[in-house]
mmCIF file of C-alpha atoms in Angstrom:
data_model
loop_
_atom_site.group_PDB
_atom_site.id
_atom_site.type_symbol
_atom_site.label_atom_id
_atom_site.label_comp_id
_atom_site.label_asym_id
_atom_site.label_seq_id
_atom_site.Cartn_x
_atom_site.Cartn_y
_atom_site.Cartn_z
ATOM 1 C CA UNK Z 1 27.973 24.370 81.972
ATOM 2 C CA UNK Z 2 26.062 22.065 79.639
ATOM 3 C CA UNK Z 3 25.599 19.434 82.344
ATOM 4 C CA UNK Z 4 24.290 22.070 84.764
ATOM 5 C CA UNK Z 5 21.825 23.277 82.126
ATOM 6 C CA UNK Z 6 20.606 19.731 81.505
ATOM 7 C CA UNK Z 7 20.104 19.209 85.248
ATOM 8 C CA UNK Z 8 17.942 22.332 85.421
ATOM 9 C CA UNK Z 9 15.646 20.901 82.717
ATOM 10 C CA UNK Z 10 15.027 17.637 84.580
ATOM 11 C CA UNK Z 11 11.666 17.282 86.373
ATOM 12 C CA UNK Z 12 11.733 17.622 90.147
ATOM 13 C CA UNK Z 13 10.008 15.171 92.441
ATOM 14 C CA UNK Z 14 8.765 16.586 95.738
ATOM 15 C CA UNK Z 15 7.656 14.247 98.519
ATOM 16 C CA UNK Z 16 5.604 16.350 100.963
ATOM 17 C CA UNK Z 17 6.102 16.003 104.678
ATOM 18 C CA UNK Z 18 3.802 13.324 106.058
ATOM 19 C CA UNK Z 19 3.813 11.163 102.919
ATOM 20 C CA UNK Z 20 4.033 7.387 103.408
ATOM 21 C CA UNK Z 21 5.501 5.167 100.689
ATOM 22 C CA UNK Z 22 5.584 1.440 101.379
ATOM 23 C CA UNK Z 23 5.109 -2.022 99.902
ATOM 24 C CA UNK Z 24 2.254 -4.291 100.935
ATOM 25 C CA UNK Z 25 2.444 -8.052 101.523
ATOM 26 C CA UNK Z 26 2.023 -8.716 97.788
ATOM 27 C CA UNK Z 27 4.933 -6.438 96.921
ATOM 28 C CA UNK Z 28 2.714 -3.679 95.487
ATOM 29 C CA UNK Z 29 3.655 -0.053 96.031
ATOM 30 C CA UNK Z 30 1.291 1.993 98.214
ATOM 31 C CA UNK Z 31 1.301 5.787 98.531
ATOM 32 C CA UNK Z 32 -0.450 7.859 101.210
ATOM 33 C CA UNK Z 33 -0.017 11.625 101.019
ATOM 34 C CA UNK Z 34 -1.694 14.562 102.817
ATOM 35 C CA UNK Z 35 -2.150 16.720 99.702
ATOM 36 C CA UNK Z 36 -3.004 16.430 96.023
ATOM 37 C CA UNK Z 37 -1.491 13.536 94.075
ATOM 38 C CA UNK Z 38 -0.931 13.576 90.307
ATOM 39 C CA UNK Z 39 0.060 10.297 88.648
ATOM 40 C CA UNK Z 40 1.899 10.783 85.366
ATOM 41 C CA UNK Z 41 3.445 7.325 85.032
ATOM 42 C CA UNK Z 42 1.654 4.009 84.453
ATOM 43 C CA UNK Z 43 1.969 1.373 87.149
ATOM 44 C CA UNK Z 44 0.335 -1.099 89.541
ATOM 45 C CA UNK Z 45 -0.276 -0.128 93.158
ATOM 46 C CA UNK Z 46 -1.717 -1.557 96.339
ATOM 47 C CA UNK Z 47 -3.316 1.585 97.775
ATOM 48 C CA UNK Z 48 -3.281 5.183 96.588
ATOM 49 C CA UNK Z 49 -4.592 7.713 99.089
ATOM 50 C CA UNK Z 50 -4.821 11.495 99.457
ATOM 51 C CA UNK Z 51 -5.985 12.219 103.012
ATOM 52 C CA UNK Z 52 -6.741 15.895 102.396
ATOM 53 C CA UNK Z 53 -6.773 16.570 98.665
ATOM 54 C CA UNK Z 54 -7.501 14.998 95.286
ATOM 55 C CA UNK Z 55 -5.983 12.380 92.999
ATOM 56 C CA UNK Z 56 -5.546 12.845 89.267
ATOM 57 C CA UNK Z 57 -4.519 10.273 86.681
ATOM 58 C CA UNK Z 58 -3.126 12.016 83.619
ATOM 59 C CA UNK Z 59 -4.008 11.267 80.008
ATOM 60 C CA UNK Z 60 -2.443 8.134 78.448
ATOM 61 C CA UNK Z 61 -1.538 6.832 81.913
ATOM 62 C CA UNK Z 62 -2.746 3.346 82.924
ATOM 63 C CA UNK Z 63 -3.043 2.761 86.662
ATOM 64 C CA UNK Z 64 -4.015 -0.441 88.442
ATOM 65 C CA UNK Z 65 -4.752 -0.265 92.177
ATOM 66 C CA UNK Z 66 -6.533 -2.309 94.795
ATOM 67 C CA UNK Z 67 -7.889 0.761 96.626
ATOM 68 C CA UNK Z 68 -7.983 4.449 95.680
ATOM 69 C CA UNK Z 69 -9.049 6.963 98.345
ATOM 70 C CA UNK Z 70 -9.292 10.733 98.020
ATOM 71 C CA UNK Z 71 -10.697 13.188 100.552
ATOM 72 C CA UNK Z 72 -11.927 15.412 97.709
ATOM 73 C CA UNK Z 73 -11.962 14.193 94.107
ATOM 74 C CA UNK Z 74 -10.602 11.442 91.904
ATOM 75 C CA UNK Z 75 -10.086 12.814 88.389
ATOM 76 C CA UNK Z 76 -9.382 10.313 85.622
ATOM 77 C CA UNK Z 77 -8.006 11.409 82.266
ATOM 78 C CA UNK Z 78 -6.300 8.107 81.401
ATOM 79 C CA UNK Z 79 -7.270 4.604 82.525
ATOM 80 C CA UNK Z 80 -7.894 3.309 86.030
ATOM 81 C CA UNK Z 81 -8.516 -0.293 87.066
ATOM 82 C CA UNK Z 82 -9.378 -0.658 90.763
ATOM 83 C CA UNK Z 83 -11.306 -2.824 93.186
ATOM 84 C CA UNK Z 84 -12.527 0.129 95.276
ATOM 85 C CA UNK Z 85 -12.530 3.903 94.717
ATOM 86 C CA UNK Z 86 -13.682 6.205 97.526
ATOM 87 C CA UNK Z 87 -13.922 9.957 96.930
ATOM 88 C CA UNK Z 88 -16.437 12.775 97.286
ATOM 89 C CA UNK Z 89 -16.319 13.241 93.532
ATOM 90 C CA UNK Z 90 -15.267 10.878 90.743
ATOM 91 C CA UNK Z 91 -14.904 12.511 87.330
ATOM 92 C CA UNK Z 92 -13.958 10.933 84.003
ATOM 93 C CA UNK Z 93 -12.736 13.045 81.102
ATOM 94 C CA UNK Z 94 -13.922 12.477 77.538
ATOM 95 C CA UNK Z 95 -11.412 9.739 76.688
ATOM 96 C CA UNK Z 96 -11.058 8.290 80.184
ATOM 97 C CA UNK Z 97 -11.636 4.634 80.958
ATOM 98 C CA UNK Z 98 -12.377 3.287 84.443
ATOM 99 C CA UNK Z 99 -12.884 -0.317 85.550
ATOM 100 C CA UNK Z 100 -14.101 0.014 89.142
ATOM 101 C CA UNK Z 101 -15.757 -2.805 91.057
ATOM 102 C CA UNK Z 102 -16.853 -0.787 94.127
ATOM 103 C CA UNK Z 103 -17.513 2.913 93.624
ATOM 104 C CA UNK Z 104 -18.134 5.057 96.710
ATOM 105 C CA UNK Z 105 -18.772 8.702 95.901
ATOM 106 C CA UNK Z 106 -21.258 11.515 96.419
ATOM 107 C CA UNK Z 107 -20.926 12.728 92.816
ATOM 108 C CA UNK Z 108 -20.130 10.827 89.638
ATOM 109 C CA UNK Z 109 -19.339 12.776 86.469
ATOM 110 C CA UNK Z 110 -18.839 11.099 83.100
ATOM 111 C CA UNK Z 111 -17.614 12.660 79.869
ATOM 112 C CA UNK Z 112 -19.693 12.041 76.748
ATOM 113 C CA UNK Z 113 -17.293 9.437 75.365
ATOM 114 C CA UNK Z 114 -15.824 8.161 78.628
ATOM 115 C CA UNK Z 115 -16.530 4.658 79.867
ATOM 116 C CA UNK Z 116 -17.135 3.302 83.354
ATOM 117 C CA UNK Z 117 -17.303 -0.466 83.937
ATOM 118 C CA UNK Z 118 -18.334 -2.007 87.262
ATOM 119 C CA UNK Z 119 -19.745 0.623 89.575
ATOM 120 C CA UNK Z 120 -21.164 -1.633 92.305
ATOM 121 C CA UNK Z 121 -22.218 -0.019 95.578
ATOM 122 C CA UNK Z 122 -21.007 -2.768 97.945
ATOM 123 C CA UNK Z 123 -19.674 -6.332 98.181
ATOM 124 C CA UNK Z 124 -23.178 -7.799 98.429
ATOM 125 C CA UNK Z 125 -24.074 -6.499 94.963
ATOM 126 C CA UNK Z 126 -20.877 -8.063 93.593
ATOM 127 C CA UNK Z 127 -21.630 -11.449 95.171
ATOM 128 C CA UNK Z 128 -25.216 -11.410 93.913
ATOM 129 C CA UNK Z 129 -24.230 -10.483 90.370
ATOM 130 C CA UNK Z 130 -21.410 -13.031 90.122
ATOM 131 C CA UNK Z 131 -23.618 -15.681 91.681
ATOM 132 C CA UNK Z 132 -26.368 -15.147 89.092
ATOM 133 C CA UNK Z 133 -23.940 -15.592 86.212
ATOM 134 C CA UNK Z 134 -21.636 -18.254 87.649
ATOM 135 C CA UNK Z 135 -22.131 -20.480 84.583
ATOM 136 C CA UNK Z 136 -20.970 -17.707 82.251
ATOM 137 C CA UNK Z 137 -17.987 -16.951 84.470
ATOM 138 C CA UNK Z 138 -16.819 -20.558 84.252
ATOM 139 C CA UNK Z 139 -16.637 -20.267 80.467
ATOM 140 C CA UNK Z 140 -14.411 -17.197 80.484
ATOM 141 C CA UNK Z 141 -10.691 -17.627 79.715
ATOM 142 C CA UNK Z 142 -8.385 -17.692 82.704
ATOM 143 C CA UNK Z 143 -6.577 -14.446 81.859
ATOM 144 C CA UNK Z 144 -8.035 -11.449 80.040
ATOM 145 C CA UNK Z 145 -6.355 -8.096 79.428
ATOM 146 C CA UNK Z 146 -8.880 -5.323 79.989
ATOM 147 C CA UNK Z 147 -7.160 -3.155 77.409
ATOM 148 C CA UNK Z 148 -7.810 -5.749 74.700
ATOM 149 C CA UNK Z 149 -11.233 -6.902 75.830
ATOM 150 C CA UNK Z 150 -12.758 -5.898 72.487
ATOM 151 C CA UNK Z 151 -11.147 -9.010 71.016
ATOM 152 C CA UNK Z 152 -13.618 -11.102 73.028
ATOM 153 C CA UNK Z 153 -16.504 -9.949 70.856
ATOM 154 C CA UNK Z 154 -18.219 -12.398 68.530
ATOM 155 C CA UNK Z 155 -15.124 -14.610 68.453
ATOM 156 C CA UNK Z 156 -15.215 -15.104 72.229
ATOM 157 C CA UNK Z 157 -15.912 -18.414 73.913
ATOM 158 C CA UNK Z 158 -19.337 -19.972 73.482
ATOM 159 C CA UNK Z 159 -21.284 -20.272 76.715
ATOM 160 C CA UNK Z 160 -22.323 -23.919 76.979
ATOM 161 C CA UNK Z 161 -24.448 -25.025 79.931
ATOM 162 C CA UNK Z 162 -22.896 -27.805 82.007
ATOM 163 C CA UNK Z 163 -23.838 -31.306 80.971
ATOM 164 C CA UNK Z 164 -26.284 -33.176 83.153
ATOM 165 C CA UNK Z 165 -24.812 -36.370 84.556
ATOM 166 C CA UNK Z 166 -26.813 -39.520 83.782
ATOM 167 C CA UNK Z 167 -28.532 -41.234 86.654
ATOM 168 C CA UNK Z 168 -26.380 -43.742 88.418
ATOM 169 C CA UNK Z 169 -27.508 -47.364 88.176
ATOM 170 C CA UNK Z 170 -29.757 -48.303 91.028
ATOM 171 C CA UNK Z 171 -30.447 -44.688 92.051
ATOM 172 C CA UNK Z 172 -33.727 -44.500 94.021
ATOM 173 C CA UNK Z 173 -34.888 -41.548 91.920
ATOM 174 C CA UNK Z 174 -34.653 -43.741 88.806
ATOM 175 C CA UNK Z 175 -37.616 -45.841 89.876
ATOM 176 C CA UNK Z 176 -35.972 -48.419 92.154
ATOM 177 C CA UNK Z 177 -38.118 -49.190 95.248
ATOM 178 C CA UNK Z 178 -36.801 -47.521 98.372
ATOM 179 C CA UNK Z 179 -36.605 -50.822 100.231
ATOM 180 C CA UNK Z 180 -34.175 -52.141 97.614
ATOM 181 C CA UNK Z 181 -31.949 -49.078 97.658
ATOM 182 C CA UNK Z 182 -28.448 -49.664 98.989
ATOM 183 C CA UNK Z 183 -27.528 -48.214 102.358
ATOM 184 C CA UNK Z 184 -26.278 -44.666 102.186
ATOM 185 C CA UNK Z 185 -22.532 -44.317 102.321
ATOM 186 C CA UNK Z 186 -21.005 -42.134 105.029
ATOM 187 C CA UNK Z 187 -20.456 -38.547 103.962
ATOM 188 C CA UNK Z 188 -16.875 -37.944 102.815
ATOM 189 C CA UNK Z 189 -14.490 -35.970 104.963
ATOM 190 C CA UNK Z 190 -14.259 -32.260 104.206
ATOM 191 C CA UNK Z 191 -11.311 -31.030 102.205
ATOM 192 C CA UNK Z 192 -8.660 -28.977 103.976
ATOM 193 C CA UNK Z 193 -10.092 -25.685 102.640
ATOM 194 C CA UNK Z 194 -13.677 -26.526 103.659
ATOM 195 C CA UNK Z 195 -12.588 -27.749 107.078
ATOM 196 C CA UNK Z 196 -10.674 -24.532 107.637
ATOM 197 C CA UNK Z 197 -13.668 -22.473 106.473
ATOM 198 C CA UNK Z 198 -15.913 -24.347 108.940
ATOM 199 C CA UNK Z 199 -13.501 -23.642 111.773
ATOM 200 C CA UNK Z 200 -13.381 -19.938 110.889
ATOM 201 C CA UNK Z 201 -17.178 -19.601 110.642
ATOM 202 C CA UNK Z 202 -17.773 -21.470 113.903
ATOM 203 C CA UNK Z 203 -15.404 -19.039 115.581
ATOM 204 C CA UNK Z 204 -17.270 -16.115 114.007
ATOM 205 C CA UNK Z 205 -20.591 -17.451 115.344
ATOM 206 C CA UNK Z 206 -19.155 -17.351 118.864
ATOM 207 C CA UNK Z 207 -18.312 -13.645 118.611
ATOM 208 C CA UNK Z 208 -20.298 -11.712 121.239
ATOM 209 C CA UNK Z 209 -20.576 -8.664 118.966
ATOM 210 C CA UNK Z 210 -21.932 -10.581 115.954
ATOM 211 C CA UNK Z 211 -25.062 -8.962 114.548
ATOM 212 C CA UNK Z 212 -28.114 -11.211 114.869
ATOM 213 C CA UNK Z 213 -29.113 -10.688 111.243
ATOM 214 C CA UNK Z 214 -25.648 -11.780 110.097
ATOM 215 C CA UNK Z 215 -25.663 -14.868 112.335
ATOM 216 C CA UNK Z 216 -28.575 -16.494 110.486
ATOM 217 C CA UNK Z 217 -26.879 -16.872 107.050
ATOM 218 C CA UNK Z 218 -23.689 -18.010 108.796
ATOM 219 C CA UNK Z 219 -25.604 -20.789 110.562
ATOM 220 C CA UNK Z 220 -26.957 -21.960 107.192
ATOM 221 C CA UNK Z 221 -23.438 -22.434 105.826
ATOM 222 C CA UNK Z 222 -22.102 -23.941 109.055
ATOM 223 C CA UNK Z 223 -24.964 -26.473 109.180
ATOM 224 C CA UNK Z 224 -24.229 -27.664 105.640
ATOM 225 C CA UNK Z 225 -20.507 -27.953 106.361
ATOM 226 C CA UNK Z 226 -21.074 -29.794 109.656
ATOM 227 C CA UNK Z 227 -23.226 -32.316 107.783
ATOM 228 C CA UNK Z 228 -20.370 -32.638 105.271
ATOM 229 C CA UNK Z 229 -22.975 -31.965 102.594
ATOM 230 C CA UNK Z 230 -20.818 -30.469 99.855
ATOM 231 C CA UNK Z 231 -23.650 -30.170 97.344
ATOM 232 C CA UNK Z 232 -25.843 -28.328 99.837
ATOM 233 C CA UNK Z 233 -22.968 -26.013 100.742
ATOM 234 C CA UNK Z 234 -22.415 -25.237 97.055
ATOM 235 C CA UNK Z 235 -26.096 -24.308 96.730
ATOM 236 C CA UNK Z 236 -26.307 -21.940 99.705
ATOM 237 C CA UNK Z 237 -22.936 -20.337 100.343
ATOM 238 C CA UNK Z 238 -23.073 -17.550 97.738
ATOM 239 C CA UNK Z 239 -26.543 -16.323 98.667
ATOM 240 C CA UNK Z 240 -25.858 -16.703 102.385
ATOM 241 C CA UNK Z 241 -22.637 -14.701 102.237
ATOM 242 C CA UNK Z 242 -24.432 -12.052 100.167
ATOM 243 C CA UNK Z 243 -26.968 -11.647 103.002
ATOM 244 C CA UNK Z 244 -24.254 -10.736 105.510
ATOM 245 C CA UNK Z 245 -24.416 -6.975 105.963
ATOM 246 C CA UNK Z 246 -21.136 -6.484 107.824
ATOM 247 C CA UNK Z 247 -18.693 -9.201 106.683
ATOM 248 C CA UNK Z 248 -15.455 -9.381 108.655
ATOM 249 C CA UNK Z 249 -12.071 -10.229 107.184
ATOM 250 C CA UNK Z 250 -12.433 -13.739 108.634
ATOM 251 C CA UNK Z 251 -15.782 -14.158 106.857
ATOM 252 C CA UNK Z 252 -14.219 -13.056 103.585
ATOM 253 C CA UNK Z 253 -11.430 -15.579 104.132
ATOM 254 C CA UNK Z 254 -13.996 -18.324 104.685
ATOM 255 C CA UNK Z 255 -15.860 -17.311 101.503
ATOM 256 C CA UNK Z 256 -12.650 -17.491 99.472
ATOM 257 C CA UNK Z 257 -11.805 -20.913 100.930
ATOM 258 C CA UNK Z 258 -15.250 -22.295 100.087
ATOM 259 C CA UNK Z 259 -15.354 -20.601 96.683
ATOM 260 C CA UNK Z 260 -11.975 -22.077 95.741
ATOM 261 C CA UNK Z 261 -13.446 -25.548 96.263
ATOM 262 C CA UNK Z 262 -17.041 -25.198 95.098
ATOM 263 C CA UNK Z 263 -17.182 -22.477 92.449
ATOM 264 C CA UNK Z 264 -17.483 -25.038 89.671
ATOM 265 C CA UNK Z 265 -20.137 -27.244 91.279
#
């Protein structure tokens, strides 16, 4: 009798008909359900989606997700960290915390003491912002816990501008006559990542459905890569990618390949 009574007191989990629960390529759990979804347990997810209802994150619950989608509202009482949140209405309670890079909603409601970090409208805004402060980003530690970010206050790393390399002996810009300058050395071969990025972007330029406005910034990057001009590529790739209005997955792959090589130049 006692065991039956204990069983009756246990919470019941109901998985509605039509719900999809799966793991993505990175091993993260993804949930797609037709109705309302209430998350009462902290965890990391790939995608969380309610195709017809709302999503609620309860108080004292910490959720990390790549994408959160709700047909109606996304209500945050605890903490949410996400790359993209799409909902008609996003509402944060008084003590809620949200770290959202891309926020897509018709209505945004914030409690008096809640906090929202991020809140970009699209990828272009992210690229432009990160590009403007690339020097500061280099100085950040490699791993930071968002829940303890307050510890990075005045004791955080000092932002020191990169040192300027001295002029090389015999450099023409140092006053040596041009006729005495040594012959230019052949441009070095592209690294594997840059060569792959060039191949991807050349293939994108051949797409018959490529928007004309997006083709122009792509040609700028491709021209620099074809010339094997790494410095020029480092100067133009961020702004050029930011000018692309409809980036494809292949374009994003190319950006990541180039950024992995040139982000510190």
